[in-house]
Coordinates of C-alpha atoms in Angstrom, one line a residue:
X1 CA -19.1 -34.8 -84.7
X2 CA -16.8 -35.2 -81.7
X3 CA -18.4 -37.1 -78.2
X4 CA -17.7 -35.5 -74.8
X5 CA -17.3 -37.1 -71.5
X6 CA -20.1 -35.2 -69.9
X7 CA -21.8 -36.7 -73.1
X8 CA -21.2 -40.3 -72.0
X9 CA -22.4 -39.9 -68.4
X10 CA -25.2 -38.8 -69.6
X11 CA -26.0 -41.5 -72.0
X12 CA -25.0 -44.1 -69.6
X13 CA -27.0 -43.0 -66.6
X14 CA -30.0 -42.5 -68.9
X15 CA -29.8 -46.3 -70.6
X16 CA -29.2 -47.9 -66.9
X17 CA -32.1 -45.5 -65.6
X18 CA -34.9 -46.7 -68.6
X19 CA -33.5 -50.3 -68.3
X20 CA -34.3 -50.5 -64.8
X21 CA -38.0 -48.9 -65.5
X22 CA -39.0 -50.5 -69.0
X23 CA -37.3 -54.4 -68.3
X24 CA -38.9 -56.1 -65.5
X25 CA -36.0 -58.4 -65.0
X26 CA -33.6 -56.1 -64.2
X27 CA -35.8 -53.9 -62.1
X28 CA -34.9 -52.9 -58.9
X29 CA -33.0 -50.0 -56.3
X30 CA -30.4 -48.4 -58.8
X31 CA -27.5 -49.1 -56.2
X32 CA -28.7 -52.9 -55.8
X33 CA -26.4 -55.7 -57.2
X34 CA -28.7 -55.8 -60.6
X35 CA -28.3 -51.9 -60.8
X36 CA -24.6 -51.9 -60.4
X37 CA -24.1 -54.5 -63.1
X38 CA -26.3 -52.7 -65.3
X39 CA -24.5 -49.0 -64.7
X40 CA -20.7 -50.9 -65.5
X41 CA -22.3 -52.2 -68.3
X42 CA -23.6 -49.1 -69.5
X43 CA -20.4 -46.8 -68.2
X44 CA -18.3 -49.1 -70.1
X45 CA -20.3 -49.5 -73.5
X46 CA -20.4 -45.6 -73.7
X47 CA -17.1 -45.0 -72.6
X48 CA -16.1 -47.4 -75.2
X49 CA -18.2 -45.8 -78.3
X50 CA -17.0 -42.5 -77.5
X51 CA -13.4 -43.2 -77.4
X52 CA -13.8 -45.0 -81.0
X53 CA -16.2 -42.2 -82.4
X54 CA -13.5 -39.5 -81.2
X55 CA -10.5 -42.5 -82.6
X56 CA -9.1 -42.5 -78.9
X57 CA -7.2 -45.9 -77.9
X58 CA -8.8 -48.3 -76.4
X59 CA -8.1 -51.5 -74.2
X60 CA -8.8 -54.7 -77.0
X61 CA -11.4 -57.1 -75.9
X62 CA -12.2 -55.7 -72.6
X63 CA -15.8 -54.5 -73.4
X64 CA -16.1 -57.6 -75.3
X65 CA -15.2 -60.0 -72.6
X66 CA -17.4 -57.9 -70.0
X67 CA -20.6 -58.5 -72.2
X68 CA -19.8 -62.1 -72.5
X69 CA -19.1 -62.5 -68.8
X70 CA -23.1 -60.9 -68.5
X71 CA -24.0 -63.6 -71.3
X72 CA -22.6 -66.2 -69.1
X73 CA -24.3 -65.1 -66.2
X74 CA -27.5 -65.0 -68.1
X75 CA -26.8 -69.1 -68.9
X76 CA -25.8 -69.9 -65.2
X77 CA -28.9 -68.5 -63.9
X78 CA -31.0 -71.3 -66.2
X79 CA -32.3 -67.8 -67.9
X80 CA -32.8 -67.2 -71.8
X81 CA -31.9 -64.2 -73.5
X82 CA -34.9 -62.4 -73.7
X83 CA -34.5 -59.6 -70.8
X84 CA -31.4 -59.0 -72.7
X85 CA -32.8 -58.5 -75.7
X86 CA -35.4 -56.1 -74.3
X87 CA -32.5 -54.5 -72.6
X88 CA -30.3 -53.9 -75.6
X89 CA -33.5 -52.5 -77.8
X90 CA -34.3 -50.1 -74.7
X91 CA -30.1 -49.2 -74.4
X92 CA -30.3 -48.4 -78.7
X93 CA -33.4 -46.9 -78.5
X94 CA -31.7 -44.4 -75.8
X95 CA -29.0 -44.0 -77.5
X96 CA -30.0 -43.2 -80.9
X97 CA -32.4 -40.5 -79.2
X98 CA -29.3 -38.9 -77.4
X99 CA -27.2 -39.2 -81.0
X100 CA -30.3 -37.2 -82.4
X101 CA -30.9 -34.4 -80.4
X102 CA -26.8 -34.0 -80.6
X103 CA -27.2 -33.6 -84.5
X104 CA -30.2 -31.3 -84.1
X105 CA -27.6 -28.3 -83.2
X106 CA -24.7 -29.8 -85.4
X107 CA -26.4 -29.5 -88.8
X108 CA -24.1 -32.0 -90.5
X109 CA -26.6 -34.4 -91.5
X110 CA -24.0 -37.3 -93.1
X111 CA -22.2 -37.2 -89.7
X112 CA -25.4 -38.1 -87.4
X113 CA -26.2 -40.4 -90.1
X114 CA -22.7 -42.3 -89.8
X115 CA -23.0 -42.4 -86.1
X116 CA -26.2 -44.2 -86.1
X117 CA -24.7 -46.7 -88.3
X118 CA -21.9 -46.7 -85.9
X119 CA -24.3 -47.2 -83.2
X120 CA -26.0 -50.0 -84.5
X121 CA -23.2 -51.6 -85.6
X122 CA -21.4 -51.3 -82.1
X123 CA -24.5 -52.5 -80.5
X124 CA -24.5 -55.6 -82.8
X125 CA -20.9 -56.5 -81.9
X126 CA -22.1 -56.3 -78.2
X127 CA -25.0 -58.5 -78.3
X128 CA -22.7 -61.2 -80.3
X129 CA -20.5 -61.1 -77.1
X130 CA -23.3 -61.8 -74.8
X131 CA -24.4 -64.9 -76.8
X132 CA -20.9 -66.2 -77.5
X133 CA -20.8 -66.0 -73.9
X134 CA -24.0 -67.5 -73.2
X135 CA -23.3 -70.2 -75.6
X136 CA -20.1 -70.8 -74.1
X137 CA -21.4 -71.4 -70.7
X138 CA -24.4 -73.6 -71.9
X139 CA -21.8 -75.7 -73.2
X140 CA -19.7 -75.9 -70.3
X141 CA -22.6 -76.6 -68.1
X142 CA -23.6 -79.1 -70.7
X143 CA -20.0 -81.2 -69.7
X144 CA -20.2 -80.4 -66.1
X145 CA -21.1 -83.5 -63.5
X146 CA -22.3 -81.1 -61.3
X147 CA -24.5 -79.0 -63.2
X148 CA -25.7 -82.2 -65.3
X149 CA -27.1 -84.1 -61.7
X150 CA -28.4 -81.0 -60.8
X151 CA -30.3 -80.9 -64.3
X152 CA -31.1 -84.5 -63.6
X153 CA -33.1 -84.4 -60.4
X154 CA -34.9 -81.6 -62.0
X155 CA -35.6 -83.6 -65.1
X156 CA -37.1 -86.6 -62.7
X157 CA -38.9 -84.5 -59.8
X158 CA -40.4 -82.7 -63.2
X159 CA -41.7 -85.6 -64.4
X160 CA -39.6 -85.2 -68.0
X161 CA -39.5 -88.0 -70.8
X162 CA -37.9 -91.1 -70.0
X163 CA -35.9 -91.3 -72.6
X164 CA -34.3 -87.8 -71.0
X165 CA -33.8 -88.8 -68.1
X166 CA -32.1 -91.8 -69.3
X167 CA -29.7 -90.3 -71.5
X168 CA -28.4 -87.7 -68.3
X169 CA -28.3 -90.4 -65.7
X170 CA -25.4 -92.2 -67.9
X171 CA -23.8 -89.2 -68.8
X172 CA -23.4 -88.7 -65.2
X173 CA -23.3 -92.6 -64.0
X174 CA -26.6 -92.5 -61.6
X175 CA -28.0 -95.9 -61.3
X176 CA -31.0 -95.6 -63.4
X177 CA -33.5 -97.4 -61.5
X178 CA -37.4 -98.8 -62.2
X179 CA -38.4 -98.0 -58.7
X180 CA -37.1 -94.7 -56.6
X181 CA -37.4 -93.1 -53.3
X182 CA -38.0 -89.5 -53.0
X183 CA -36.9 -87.9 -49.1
X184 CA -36.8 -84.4 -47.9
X185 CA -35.6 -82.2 -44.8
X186 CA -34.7 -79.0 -43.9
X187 CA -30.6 -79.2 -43.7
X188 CA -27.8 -76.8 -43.7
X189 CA -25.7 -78.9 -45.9
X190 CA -25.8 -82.1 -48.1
X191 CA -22.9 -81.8 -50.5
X192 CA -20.3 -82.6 -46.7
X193 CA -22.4 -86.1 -46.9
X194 CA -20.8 -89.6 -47.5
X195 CA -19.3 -90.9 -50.6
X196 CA -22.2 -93.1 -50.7
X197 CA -24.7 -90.1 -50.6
X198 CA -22.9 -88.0 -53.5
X199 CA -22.7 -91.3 -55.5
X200 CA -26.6 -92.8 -55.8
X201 CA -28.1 -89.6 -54.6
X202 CA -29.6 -86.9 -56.7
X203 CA -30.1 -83.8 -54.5
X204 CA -32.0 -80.8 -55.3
X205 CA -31.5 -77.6 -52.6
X206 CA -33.5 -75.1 -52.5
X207 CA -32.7 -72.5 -49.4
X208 CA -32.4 -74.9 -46.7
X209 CA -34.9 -77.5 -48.0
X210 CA -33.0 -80.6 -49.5
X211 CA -35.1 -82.6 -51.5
X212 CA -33.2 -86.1 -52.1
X213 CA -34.4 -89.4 -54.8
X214 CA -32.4 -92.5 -54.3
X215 CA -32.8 -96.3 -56.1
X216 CA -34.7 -98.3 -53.7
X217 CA -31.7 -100.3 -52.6
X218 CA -29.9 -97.5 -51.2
X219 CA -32.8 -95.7 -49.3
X220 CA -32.3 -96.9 -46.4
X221 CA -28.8 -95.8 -46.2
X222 CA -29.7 -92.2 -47.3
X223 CA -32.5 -92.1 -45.1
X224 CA -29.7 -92.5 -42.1
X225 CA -27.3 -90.1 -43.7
X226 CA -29.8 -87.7 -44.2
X227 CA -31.0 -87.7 -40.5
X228 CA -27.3 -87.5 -39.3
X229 CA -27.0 -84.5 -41.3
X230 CA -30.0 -82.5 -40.2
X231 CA -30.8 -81.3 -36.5
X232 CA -34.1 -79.4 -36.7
X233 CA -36.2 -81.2 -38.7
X234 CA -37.6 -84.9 -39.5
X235 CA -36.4 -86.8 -42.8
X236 CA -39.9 -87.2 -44.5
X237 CA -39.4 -90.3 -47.4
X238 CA -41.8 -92.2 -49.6
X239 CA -42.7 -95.4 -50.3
X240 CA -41.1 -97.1 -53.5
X241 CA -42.7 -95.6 -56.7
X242 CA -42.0 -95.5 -60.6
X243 CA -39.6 -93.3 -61.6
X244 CA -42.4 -91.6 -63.4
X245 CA -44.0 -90.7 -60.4
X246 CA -41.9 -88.8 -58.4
X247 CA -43.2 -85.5 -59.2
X248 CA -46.5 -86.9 -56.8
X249 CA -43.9 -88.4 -54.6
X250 CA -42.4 -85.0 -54.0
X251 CA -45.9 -83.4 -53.7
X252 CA -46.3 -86.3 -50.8
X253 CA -43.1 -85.4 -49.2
X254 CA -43.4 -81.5 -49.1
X255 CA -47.1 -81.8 -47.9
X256 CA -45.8 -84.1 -45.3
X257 CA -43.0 -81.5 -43.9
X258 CA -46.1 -78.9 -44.3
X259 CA -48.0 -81.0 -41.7
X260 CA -45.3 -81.6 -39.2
X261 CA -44.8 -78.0 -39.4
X262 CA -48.6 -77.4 -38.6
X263 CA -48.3 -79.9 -35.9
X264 CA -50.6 -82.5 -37.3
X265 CA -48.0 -85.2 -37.7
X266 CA -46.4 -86.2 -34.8
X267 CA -42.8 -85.1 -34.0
X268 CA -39.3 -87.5 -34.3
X269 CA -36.7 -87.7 -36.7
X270 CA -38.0 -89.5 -39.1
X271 CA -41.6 -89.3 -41.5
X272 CA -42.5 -92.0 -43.2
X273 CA -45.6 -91.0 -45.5
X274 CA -46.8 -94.5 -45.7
X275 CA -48.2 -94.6 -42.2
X276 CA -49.9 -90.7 -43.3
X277 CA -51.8 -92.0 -46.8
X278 CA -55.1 -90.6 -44.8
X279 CA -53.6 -87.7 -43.4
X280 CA -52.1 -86.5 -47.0
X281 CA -55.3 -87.6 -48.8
X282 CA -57.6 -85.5 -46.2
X283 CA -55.2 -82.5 -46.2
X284 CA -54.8 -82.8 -49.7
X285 CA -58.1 -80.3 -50.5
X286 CA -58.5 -78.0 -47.3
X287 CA -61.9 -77.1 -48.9
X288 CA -63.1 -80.8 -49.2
X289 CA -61.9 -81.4 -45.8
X290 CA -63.8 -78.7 -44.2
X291 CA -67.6 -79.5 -46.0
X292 CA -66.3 -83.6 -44.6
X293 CA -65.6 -82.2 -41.2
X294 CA -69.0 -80.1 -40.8
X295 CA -71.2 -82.4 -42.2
X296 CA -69.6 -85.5 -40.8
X297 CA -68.6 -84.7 -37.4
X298 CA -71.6 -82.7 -36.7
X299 CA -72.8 -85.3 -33.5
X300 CA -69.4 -84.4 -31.8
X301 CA -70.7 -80.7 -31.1
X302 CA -72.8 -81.7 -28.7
X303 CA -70.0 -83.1 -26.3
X304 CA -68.2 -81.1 -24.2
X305 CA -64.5 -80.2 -25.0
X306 CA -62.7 -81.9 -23.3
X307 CA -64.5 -85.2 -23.6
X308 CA -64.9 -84.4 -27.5
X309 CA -61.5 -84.9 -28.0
X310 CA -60.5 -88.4 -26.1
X311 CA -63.7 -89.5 -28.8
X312 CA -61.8 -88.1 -30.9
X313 CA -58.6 -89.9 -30.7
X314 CA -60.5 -93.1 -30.1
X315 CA -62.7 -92.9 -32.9
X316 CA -59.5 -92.2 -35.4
X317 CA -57.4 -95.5 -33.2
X318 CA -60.4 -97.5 -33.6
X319 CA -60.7 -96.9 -37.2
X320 CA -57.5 -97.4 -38.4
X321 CA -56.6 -100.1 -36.6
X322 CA -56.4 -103.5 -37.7
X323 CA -56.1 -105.2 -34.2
X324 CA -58.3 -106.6 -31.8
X325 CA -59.8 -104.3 -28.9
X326 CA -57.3 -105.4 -26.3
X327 CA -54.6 -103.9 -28.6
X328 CA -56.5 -100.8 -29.4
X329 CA -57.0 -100.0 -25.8
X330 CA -53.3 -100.9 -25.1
X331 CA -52.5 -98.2 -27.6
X332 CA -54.5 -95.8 -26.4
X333 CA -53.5 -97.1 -22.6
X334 CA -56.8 -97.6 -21.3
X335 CA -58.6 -100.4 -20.0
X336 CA -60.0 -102.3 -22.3
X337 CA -63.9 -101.7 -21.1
X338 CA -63.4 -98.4 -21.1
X339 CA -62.6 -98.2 -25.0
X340 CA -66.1 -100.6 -24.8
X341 CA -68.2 -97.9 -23.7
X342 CA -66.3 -95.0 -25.8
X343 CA -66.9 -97.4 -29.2
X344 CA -71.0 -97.3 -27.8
X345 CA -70.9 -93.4 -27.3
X346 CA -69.4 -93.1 -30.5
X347 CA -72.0 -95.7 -32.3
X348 CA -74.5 -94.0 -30.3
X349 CA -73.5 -90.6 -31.8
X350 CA -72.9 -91.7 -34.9
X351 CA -75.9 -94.1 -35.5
X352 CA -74.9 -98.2 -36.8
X353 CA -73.5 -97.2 -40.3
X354 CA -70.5 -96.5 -38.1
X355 CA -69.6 -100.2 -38.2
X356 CA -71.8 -101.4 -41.1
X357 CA -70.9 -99.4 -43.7
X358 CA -67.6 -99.3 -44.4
X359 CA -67.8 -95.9 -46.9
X360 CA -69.2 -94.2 -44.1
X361 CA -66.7 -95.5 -41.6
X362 CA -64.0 -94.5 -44.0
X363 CA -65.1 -90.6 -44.8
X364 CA -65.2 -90.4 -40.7
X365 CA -61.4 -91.2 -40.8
X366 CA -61.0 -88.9 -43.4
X367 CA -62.6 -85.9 -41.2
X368 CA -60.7 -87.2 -38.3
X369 CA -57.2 -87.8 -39.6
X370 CA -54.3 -85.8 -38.4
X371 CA -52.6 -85.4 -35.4
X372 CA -53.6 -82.3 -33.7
X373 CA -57.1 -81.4 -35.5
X374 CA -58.4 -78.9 -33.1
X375 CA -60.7 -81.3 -31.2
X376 CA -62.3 -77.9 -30.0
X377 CA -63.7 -77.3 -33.8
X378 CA -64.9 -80.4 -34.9
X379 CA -66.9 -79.6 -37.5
X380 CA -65.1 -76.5 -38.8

């Protein structure tokens, strides 16, 4: 039973069309990228069968090498093969339909029968080149530096065994260390950075957020590269932690940036989340925060704006300052009996627990932290 060409368009717009509806991976506008690989694929794979079924020539391992360049893809993506395998059942499925309703008219039973075989045979061979090519790149990715540091920082900012972690960072020569330091910006670029960045760091990029762990010893260094790199936003870094605990360390660091961006850390070009501990632990559950903020900071709604927010700033100063007054009105650049009569408004508002109970003192910092609180909604 001879194939026609007006056969194989057919077929091959109707496999890319269901593909497109039934696979949620490869859904999408039928003239997007993912719908134009899809339609080659298919244009090809039919163009191929029908040339064999009607024993036309055909170019040798061209077909072959297009489905292993897709398996390849698949594997560079960090992807399995399951959207494939959905895909080729949906394509056969199609296909077998198409073969069937062809025979229905034909009446030569044996020769529908041989072309299914021929079908699922032909679809066999193709699946076999998209997993010789997905192999192939898993193992080239497997030998590759770049892909292997890249599979490294994931591996550590993931929190993955250490005896994982171990076994990449000598593959790759990072200096495996007990204590790390986990930075991140917004940059353009990393990978133009200096020698001494590409050697000790492990950089993750996502869009235009870098997200950077170094060894102790060289975070300093980084921190300064890192800052010479990026323009438009501040380098946010940790304090030293265990290698196991990087994944919080990178929760510390994004929630940081989050903050600058909101305004409630102060600008510069540089964040260092040890001076924010309250900050990040108050922001850390909005929900908390608000029930602290209404129930502790309730007294403040009787003050008038303006005046409710120089409390404010002296109450958070005073609090988290270690200093004598002199120094806490230096910071604040007033004299130092006017922070005396703010600290007796405040006590006054606040009743004695204020500076005998140190709990109490510390959930007020916690409803007060942050730069930029809206001093005009105190308790919201």
């Amino acid at each position: 039973m001879p194939l026609d060409d007006r056969v194989a368009m057919t077929a091959a717009r109707t496999i890319s069309s269901r593909i497109q509806r039934q696979v949620m991976a490869y859904a999408g506008p039928s003239d997007g990228r993912r719908g134009r690989i899809i339609s080659g694929a298919a244009d090809a794979a039919v163009s191929q069968f029908v040339a064999v079924v009607n024993k036309e020539p055909v170019v040798p391992g061209r077909v072959d090498g297009l489905f292993a360049d897709l398996g390849s893809g698949v594997a560079a993506e960090g992807q399995p093969l399951d959207a494939m395998h959905a895909a080729f059942d949906v394509a056969t499925h199609a296909a077998r339909q198409m073969l069937g309703e062809l025979a229905e008219g034909d009446r030569r039973d044996e020769s529908a029968a041989r072309l299914t075989y021929a079908l699922l045979a032909y679809m066999d061979l193709l699946m076999e080149a998209v997993v010789a090519g997905y192999r192939r790149e898993i193992r080239r990715r497997s030998s590759d530096p770049f892909h292997l540091r890249r599979r490294l920082v994931d591996l550590v900012l993931g929190g993955a065994h250490p005896a994982q972690v171990e076994s990449i960072a000598s593959r790759v020569g990072w200096p495996l260390s007990d204590r790390v330091v986990v930075l991140g910006t917004e940059v353009e670029i990393v990978e133009g950075g200096s020698p001494q960045l590409r050697s000790v760091a492990l950089v993750r990029l996502e869009g235009t957020r870098a997200t950077v762990v170094v060894p102790v010893h060289a975070a300093a260094g980084v921190l300064d590269e890192l800052k010479r790199l990026t323009r438009r936003s501040p380098v946010a870094f940790t304090w030293p932690v265990g290698i196991a605990d990087a994944p919080s360390a990178l929760a510390w660091v994004d929630r940081a940036l989050e903050l600058y961006a909101e305004q409630c850390i102060p600008s510069g070009d540089e964040i260092d989340c040890s001076r924010y501990r309250f900050v990040l632990l108050a922001r850390s559950d909005r929900r908390l925060l608000q029930h602290l903020r209404e129930d502790l900071l309730r007294p403040l709604r009787s003050v008038p704006e303006r005046r409710r927010a120089v409390l404010i700033e002296t109450l958070r100063t005073w609090l988290v300052a270690h200093d004598g007054q002199k120094e806490v009105a230096a910071r604040l650049r007033v004299h130092p009996n006017t922070l005396d009569n703010r600290i007796k408004r405040l006590i006054d508002l606040f009743g004695p627990r204020l500076i005998t109970d140190p709990d109490f003192a510390a959930s007020v910092l916690l409803a007060v932290s942050g730069h930029g609180m809206e001093p005009s909604q105190p308790a919201a």
